[in-house]
Short mmCIF file of C-alpha atoms and ligand atoms in Angstrom, two decimals:
data_model
loop_
_atom_site.label_atom_id
_atom_site.label_comp_id
_atom_site.label_asym_id
_atom_site.label_seq_id
_atom_site.Cartn_x
_atom_site.Cartn_y
_atom_site.Cartn_z
CA MET A 1 6.68 6.34 -90.63
CA LYS A 2 10.33 5.55 -90.87
CA LEU A 3 10.41 5.36 -94.63
CA VAL A 4 13.98 6.53 -94.90
CA THR A 5 15.18 3.85 -92.52
CA LEU A 6 13.16 1.31 -94.47
CA PHE A 7 14.73 2.50 -97.68
CA PHE A 8 18.18 1.92 -96.27
CA ALA A 9 17.10 -1.55 -95.20
CA ALA A 10 15.82 -2.29 -98.70
CA ILE A 11 18.97 -0.98 -100.30
CA ALA A 12 21.16 -3.06 -98.01
CA LEU A 13 19.08 -6.06 -98.99
CA PHE A 14 19.29 -5.49 -102.71
CA GLY A 15 22.92 -4.51 -102.43
CA ALA A 16 23.66 -8.04 -101.27
CA VAL A 17 22.42 -9.51 -104.55
CA ALA A 18 25.42 -10.21 -106.74
CA THR A 19 25.31 -9.73 -110.50
CA THR A 20 26.97 -12.23 -112.79
CA GLN A 21 29.98 -11.20 -114.86
CA ASP A 22 28.35 -11.54 -118.29
CA GLU A 23 25.28 -9.49 -117.38
CA GLU A 24 25.17 -5.73 -117.54
CA PRO A 25 25.59 -4.83 -113.87
CA LYS A 26 22.55 -2.90 -112.70
CA ASP A 27 22.98 -0.47 -109.88
CA PRO A 28 21.32 -2.26 -106.95
CA VAL A 29 20.15 1.06 -105.54
CA VAL A 30 18.38 1.89 -108.82
CA VAL A 31 16.74 -1.54 -108.75
CA ALA A 32 15.67 -0.98 -105.13
CA TYR A 33 14.15 2.42 -105.95
CA GLN A 34 12.27 1.09 -108.97
CA GLU A 35 11.04 -2.07 -107.27
CA LEU A 36 9.71 -0.19 -104.28
CA ILE A 37 7.66 2.17 -106.45
CA ALA A 38 6.39 -0.80 -108.51
CA LYS A 39 5.25 -2.47 -105.30
CA ASP A 40 3.69 0.76 -104.06
CA LEU A 41 1.65 0.94 -107.26
CA ARG A 42 0.65 -2.71 -107.08
CA LEU A 43 -0.56 -2.30 -103.51
CA ALA A 44 -2.30 1.01 -104.28
CA THR A 45 -4.07 -0.61 -107.25
CA VAL A 46 -5.33 -3.66 -105.38
CA GLY A 47 -6.38 -1.46 -102.46
CA TYR A 48 -8.16 1.01 -104.73
CA HIS A 49 -10.20 -1.76 -106.36
CA LEU A 50 -11.16 -3.26 -103.01
CA ALA A 51 -12.22 0.16 -101.68
CA LYS A 52 -14.19 1.03 -104.79
CA GLY A 53 -15.90 -2.33 -105.09
CA SER A 54 -17.68 -1.94 -101.73
CA ALA A 55 -17.97 1.87 -101.74
CA ASP A 56 -21.76 1.78 -101.36
CA TYR A 57 -21.58 -0.20 -98.14
CA CYS A 58 -18.80 1.39 -96.08
CA ARG A 59 -19.46 3.84 -93.29
CA ASN A 60 -15.78 4.78 -93.15
CA LYS A 61 -15.10 6.51 -96.43
CA TRP A 62 -12.23 8.36 -98.00
CA ARG A 63 -11.62 10.17 -101.27
CA ASN A 64 -8.84 8.06 -102.69
CA PRO A 65 -7.05 9.88 -105.57
CA GLY A 66 -5.51 6.64 -106.87
CA TRP A 67 -1.94 7.78 -106.93
CA VAL A 68 1.42 7.13 -105.33
CA LEU A 69 3.27 10.28 -104.31
CA HIS A 70 6.93 10.51 -103.46
CA ASP A 71 9.28 13.16 -102.19
CA GLU A 72 12.82 13.52 -103.50
CA ARG A 73 13.81 13.79 -99.83
CA GLN A 74 12.72 10.19 -99.27
CA TYR A 75 15.78 9.06 -101.18
CA PRO A 76 19.19 9.00 -99.56
CA ASP A 77 20.84 9.75 -102.93
CA LEU A 78 19.13 12.80 -104.44
CA GLY A 79 21.12 12.72 -107.70
CA LEU A 80 20.32 9.09 -108.29
CA ALA A 81 16.63 9.63 -107.46
CA HIS A 82 16.53 12.32 -110.15
CA ARG A 83 18.15 10.00 -112.67
CA VAL A 84 15.70 7.17 -111.93
CA PHE A 85 12.50 9.24 -111.66
CA THR A 86 11.09 12.47 -113.04
CA PHE A 87 10.48 15.08 -110.36
CA ARG A 88 8.83 18.18 -111.82
CA GLN A 89 8.51 19.36 -108.23
CA PRO A 90 10.18 18.02 -105.08
CA ILE A 91 6.94 16.15 -104.31
CA SER A 92 5.76 14.45 -107.46
CA ILE A 93 3.53 11.64 -108.62
CA ALA A 94 5.46 8.36 -108.65
CA ALA A 95 2.66 6.33 -110.26
CA VAL A 96 -1.10 6.43 -110.86
CA VAL A 97 -3.66 3.65 -110.48
CA ALA A 98 -5.05 2.74 -113.92
CA GLY A 99 -8.65 3.95 -114.15
CA GLY A 100 -8.44 5.92 -110.88
CA PRO A 101 -9.28 9.63 -110.43
CA ALA A 102 -5.69 10.86 -110.96
CA HIS A 103 -5.35 8.76 -114.11
CA ARG A 104 -8.71 9.96 -115.44
CA ALA A 105 -7.62 13.56 -114.79
CA GLY A 106 -4.66 12.96 -117.11
CA LEU A 107 -1.98 13.02 -114.43
CA ILE A 108 1.12 10.92 -115.01
CA ALA A 109 4.26 9.88 -113.17
CA GLY A 110 6.64 12.81 -112.81
CA ASP A 111 3.91 15.46 -112.55
CA GLY A 112 4.80 17.69 -109.62
CA LEU A 113 2.57 19.12 -106.92
CA PHE A 114 2.90 22.84 -106.65
CA GLY A 115 1.19 25.40 -104.45
CA ALA A 116 -2.09 25.04 -102.61
CA ASP A 117 -4.83 27.15 -101.14
CA GLY A 118 -2.56 28.68 -98.55
CA SER A 119 -2.84 26.30 -95.62
CA VAL A 120 -1.19 23.15 -96.87
CA VAL A 121 2.49 23.27 -96.06
CA TRP A 122 4.13 21.84 -99.12
CA TYR A 123 7.74 22.60 -98.46
CA GLY A 124 9.61 23.20 -95.28
CA PRO A 125 12.70 25.42 -95.27
CA SER A 126 14.92 24.48 -98.16
CA PRO A 127 17.87 22.49 -96.84
CA LYS A 128 21.28 23.59 -98.09
CA ARG A 129 22.31 20.00 -98.48
CA HIS A 130 20.08 17.05 -99.30
CA GLN A 131 18.73 15.61 -96.08
CA PRO A 132 16.82 12.35 -96.45
CA SER A 133 13.55 12.56 -94.59
CA SER A 134 10.03 11.24 -94.94
CA GLU A 135 8.55 13.93 -92.70
CA ARG A 136 7.35 16.16 -95.51
CA ILE A 137 5.56 13.45 -97.49
CA ASP A 138 4.02 12.00 -94.31
CA GLY A 139 2.77 15.46 -93.36
CA LEU A 140 1.30 15.97 -96.81
CA ARG A 141 -0.47 12.60 -96.73
CA ASP A 142 -1.96 13.39 -93.33
CA GLU A 143 -3.09 16.80 -94.54
CA PHE A 144 -4.72 15.26 -97.61
CA ALA A 145 -6.34 12.54 -95.56
CA THR A 146 -7.86 15.05 -93.13
CA ARG A 147 -9.20 17.35 -95.80
CA LEU A 148 -10.49 14.59 -98.02
CA SER A 149 -12.17 12.81 -95.11
CA GLU A 150 -13.99 16.07 -94.36
CA GLY A 151 -15.21 16.08 -97.95
CA ARG A 152 -13.32 19.26 -98.83
CA PRO A 153 -11.86 19.33 -102.34
CA ILE A 154 -8.22 20.43 -102.47
CA PRO A 155 -7.22 22.98 -105.09
CA PHE A 156 -3.60 23.03 -106.17
CA GLN A 157 -1.44 23.28 -109.22
CA ILE A 158 0.49 20.63 -111.02
CA ASP A 159 3.61 20.98 -113.09
CA THR A 160 3.24 18.74 -116.11
CA ALA A 161 5.38 18.19 -119.21
CA LYS A 162 3.09 20.71 -120.95
CA GLY A 163 3.29 23.37 -118.27
CA ARG A 164 1.46 24.29 -115.12
CA ARG A 165 -2.23 23.52 -114.71
CA ASP A 166 -4.87 23.92 -112.03
CA PHE A 167 -6.12 20.78 -110.43
CA LEU A 168 -8.94 20.18 -108.00
CA LEU A 169 -8.56 17.01 -106.04
CA ASP A 170 -12.14 15.93 -105.45
CA SER A 171 -12.13 12.16 -105.82
CA PRO A 172 -15.38 10.27 -105.23
CA ALA A 173 -15.73 8.85 -101.73
CA ILE A 174 -14.98 5.13 -101.59
CA CYS A 175 -14.18 2.88 -98.64
CA ALA A 176 -11.46 4.23 -96.37
CA SER A 177 -8.22 3.17 -97.96
CA ASP A 178 -4.67 4.36 -97.64
CA PHE A 179 -1.74 2.04 -98.16
CA TRP A 180 2.00 1.93 -97.86
CA VAL A 181 4.72 -0.59 -98.57
CA ASP A 182 6.98 -1.33 -95.64
CA ALA A 183 10.30 -2.16 -97.35
CA ARG A 184 11.28 -4.88 -94.91
CA ALA A 185 11.75 -8.47 -96.11
CA LYS A 186 9.81 -9.94 -93.17
CA ARG A 187 6.37 -11.24 -94.22
CA ASP A 188 4.01 -8.98 -92.36
CA ALA A 189 1.00 -6.71 -92.73
CA GLY A 190 -0.94 -4.45 -90.41
CA ALA A 191 -3.70 -1.89 -90.01
CA ASP A 192 -3.41 1.16 -87.75
CA GLY A 193 -7.03 2.29 -87.92
CA VAL A 194 -6.44 4.43 -91.00
CA ARG A 195 -3.72 2.98 -93.19
CA VAL A 196 -2.86 -0.51 -94.36
CA ARG A 197 0.77 -1.59 -94.30
CA VAL A 198 2.12 -4.56 -96.25
CA THR A 199 5.79 -5.52 -96.24
CA SER A 200 7.84 -5.91 -99.38
CA GLY A 201 8.56 -9.49 -98.25
CA LEU A 202 4.87 -10.38 -98.15
CA ILE A 203 4.25 -8.81 -101.57
CA ASP A 204 7.04 -11.05 -102.90
CA TYR A 205 5.43 -14.06 -101.23
CA VAL A 206 1.90 -13.79 -102.68
CA LEU A 207 1.36 -15.73 -105.89
CA ASP A 208 -0.81 -13.13 -107.63
CA ASP A 209 -3.00 -10.05 -107.14
CA ASP A 210 -5.89 -12.21 -105.90
CA GLU A 211 -3.73 -13.38 -102.99
CA LEU A 212 -2.47 -9.85 -102.38
CA ALA A 213 -6.13 -8.76 -102.31
CA ALA A 214 -6.77 -11.38 -99.60
CA VAL A 215 -4.10 -9.82 -97.37
CA VAL A 216 -5.12 -6.21 -98.09
CA ALA A 217 -8.84 -6.95 -97.68
CA HIS A 218 -8.20 -8.51 -94.26
CA GLU A 219 -6.24 -5.46 -93.06
CA MET A 220 -8.68 -3.02 -94.67
CA ALA A 221 -11.53 -4.80 -92.89
CA HIS A 222 -9.91 -3.95 -89.54
CA ASN A 223 -9.95 -0.25 -90.49
CA LEU A 224 -13.46 -0.32 -91.98
CA LEU A 225 -14.89 -1.89 -88.82
CA ASP A 226 -12.98 0.40 -86.39
CA HIS A 227 -11.34 -2.59 -84.75
CA ARG A 228 -8.45 -0.60 -83.31
CA SER A 229 -10.68 1.67 -81.24
CA LEU A 230 -12.76 -1.35 -80.23
CA ILE A 231 -9.64 -3.09 -78.88
CA GLU A 232 -8.39 0.07 -77.18
CA ALA A 233 -11.79 0.62 -75.54
CA ALA A 234 -11.90 -2.91 -74.12
CA LYS A 235 -11.30 -2.69 -70.36
CA SER A 236 -10.67 -6.39 -69.94
CA GLY A 237 -10.51 -9.57 -71.99
CA LYS A 238 -8.49 -7.93 -74.75
CA THR A 239 -7.34 -11.30 -76.09
CA LYS A 240 -10.92 -12.32 -76.65
CA VAL A 241 -11.74 -9.00 -78.33
CA ILE A 242 -8.71 -9.27 -80.62
CA LYS A 243 -9.67 -12.81 -81.57
CA ALA A 244 -13.20 -11.67 -82.40
CA THR A 245 -11.87 -8.82 -84.56
CA GLU A 246 -9.62 -11.27 -86.41
CA ALA A 247 -12.59 -13.48 -87.22
CA GLU A 248 -14.53 -10.43 -88.45
CA ALA A 249 -11.63 -9.26 -90.64
CA ASP A 250 -11.46 -12.71 -92.23
CA ARG A 251 -15.20 -12.86 -92.77
CA LEU A 252 -15.41 -9.39 -94.32
CA SER A 253 -12.29 -9.87 -96.44
CA VAL A 254 -13.88 -12.31 -98.89
CA TRP A 255 -16.89 -10.02 -99.43
CA LEU A 256 -14.56 -7.11 -100.23
CA MET A 257 -12.60 -9.34 -102.61
CA SER A 258 -15.69 -10.65 -104.33
CA ASN A 259 -17.23 -7.15 -104.72
CA ALA A 260 -13.98 -5.96 -106.33
CA GLY A 261 -13.88 -8.85 -108.80
CA TYR A 262 -11.05 -10.73 -107.10
CA ASP A 263 -11.27 -14.49 -106.67
CA ALA A 264 -12.33 -14.99 -103.04
CA GLU A 265 -10.96 -18.56 -103.21
CA ALA A 266 -7.49 -16.96 -103.19
CA ALA A 267 -8.06 -16.09 -99.52
CA ILE A 268 -8.36 -19.80 -98.78
CA SER A 269 -5.36 -20.80 -100.88
CA PHE A 270 -3.27 -18.00 -99.39
CA TRP A 271 -4.06 -18.74 -95.74
CA GLN A 272 -3.56 -22.47 -96.31
CA ARG A 273 -0.18 -21.97 -97.92
CA TYR A 274 0.89 -19.33 -95.43
CA GLY A 275 -0.52 -21.28 -92.49
CA LYS A 276 1.23 -24.51 -93.46
CA ALA A 277 4.51 -22.63 -93.91
CA THR A 278 4.37 -20.68 -90.65
CA GLY A 279 1.79 -22.46 -88.50
CA LEU A 280 0.36 -19.05 -87.65
CA GLY A 281 -1.64 -16.24 -89.06
CA ILE A 282 -0.06 -12.94 -89.96
CA PHE A 283 0.41 -12.25 -86.27
CA SER A 284 1.14 -14.69 -83.51
CA ALA A 285 -1.15 -16.90 -81.42
CA PRO A 286 -3.10 -16.91 -79.06
CA THR A 287 -4.97 -13.82 -80.27
CA HIS A 288 -5.31 -15.28 -83.75
CA TYR A 289 -7.17 -18.25 -85.06
CA ARG A 290 -5.28 -21.25 -86.25
CA TRP A 291 -5.24 -21.42 -90.00
CA PRO A 292 -7.57 -24.46 -90.38
CA ASP A 293 -10.25 -22.54 -88.43
CA ARG A 294 -9.72 -19.49 -90.62
CA VAL A 295 -10.15 -21.62 -93.73
CA THR A 296 -13.44 -23.02 -92.38
CA MET A 297 -14.75 -19.50 -91.68
CA LEU A 298 -13.69 -18.24 -95.07
CA ARG A 299 -15.42 -21.19 -96.75
CA GLN A 300 -18.69 -20.42 -94.90
CA GLU A 301 -18.59 -16.80 -96.06
CA ILE A 302 -17.78 -17.68 -99.66
CA ASP A 303 -20.70 -20.14 -99.67
CA GLN A 304 -22.98 -17.39 -98.35
CA ILE A 305 -21.83 -14.96 -101.07
CA ARG A 306 -22.50 -17.60 -103.72
CA THR A 307 -26.00 -18.26 -102.37
CA LEU A 308 -26.81 -14.55 -102.56
CA SER A 309 -25.28 -13.84 -105.91
CA LYS A 310 -25.14 -16.01 -108.96
CA SER A 311 -24.30 -13.09 -111.23
CA ASN A 312 -21.28 -11.50 -109.53
CA VAL A 313 -23.07 -8.26 -108.66
CA PRO A 314 -21.74 -6.51 -105.53
CA GLN A 315 -23.39 -7.59 -102.29
CA ASP A 316 -23.82 -5.70 -99.04
CA PRO A 317 -21.46 -7.46 -96.61
CA PRO A 318 -23.41 -8.28 -93.39
CA LEU A 319 -20.58 -6.93 -91.21
CA LEU A 320 -20.60 -3.57 -93.02
CA ALA A 321 -24.41 -3.42 -92.78
CA ALA A 322 -24.17 -3.99 -89.03
CA HIS A 323 -21.41 -1.37 -88.75
CA ARG A 324 -23.55 1.21 -90.61
CA ALA A 325 -26.46 0.45 -88.27
CA GLN A 326 -24.34 1.26 -85.22
CA LYS A 327 -24.58 5.00 -85.81
ZN1 ZN B 401 -5.84 -9.17 -88.58
#
């Protein structure tokens, strides 16, 4: 991940916003730092709810702690990062998802991760000067993801405002879900098989969390159904395979939304609005359906959910049931 590069891009963007004379000028870099963490939390929260809502039905699971971590080294200006955020350790909690495992364990923003069971590399050699890099936080995330996916709890210590305490990260397994905000202004989202990426520009574009859930659920669906490996395994007719996976991601998305308590109708309103504005889906044709076809498919799925459930209880999405049956 080129988080540092993305940070610079975001800062350049916000730096271009002029402040009026009679307003207290706010450091655009401070605004950029704060807004990015706010977006990270918003995405992590929507993603957590989607993953939890269908936890019983996913084959691909992960123990999502419900937090946003950040490393002081992510920030080009270390001094400023320390003025904007609390870092009790170089890698600290930037935000926690309300009601999530980290929140329930009493962890708060600023709490710092310290020490481990000997094999997690927390800190590389201490640089003499501050060197912006996202390597360390990326490495930590990967390490967590591996261990948590194997079902191994991770013991470590946390520096809190009240001193150091032991902490065992052993979050319940919910649907595979790891998210990050790509700071670019371009409206885009993607799934790499493990993580879901949503750009800052797309988060600005959605009208509310229901619409954000529509985007995240679509991308999450790709990861939950192993679409990436399916596409990579296809020897020929990749375009057809990609188109089929797009239809599946759309179909599953509204079930994930509905199971998490989001308004599945927002998927229709989002794709209509987005489709009319761009003429395309999140990616480009011809591998993707035109938006009127997507809307028709989404409508069919929503009707099916309504037929099954009149009382808003979670339903087993047919695509996840079929995916479970594959093994
Ligand atoms: Zn897609």
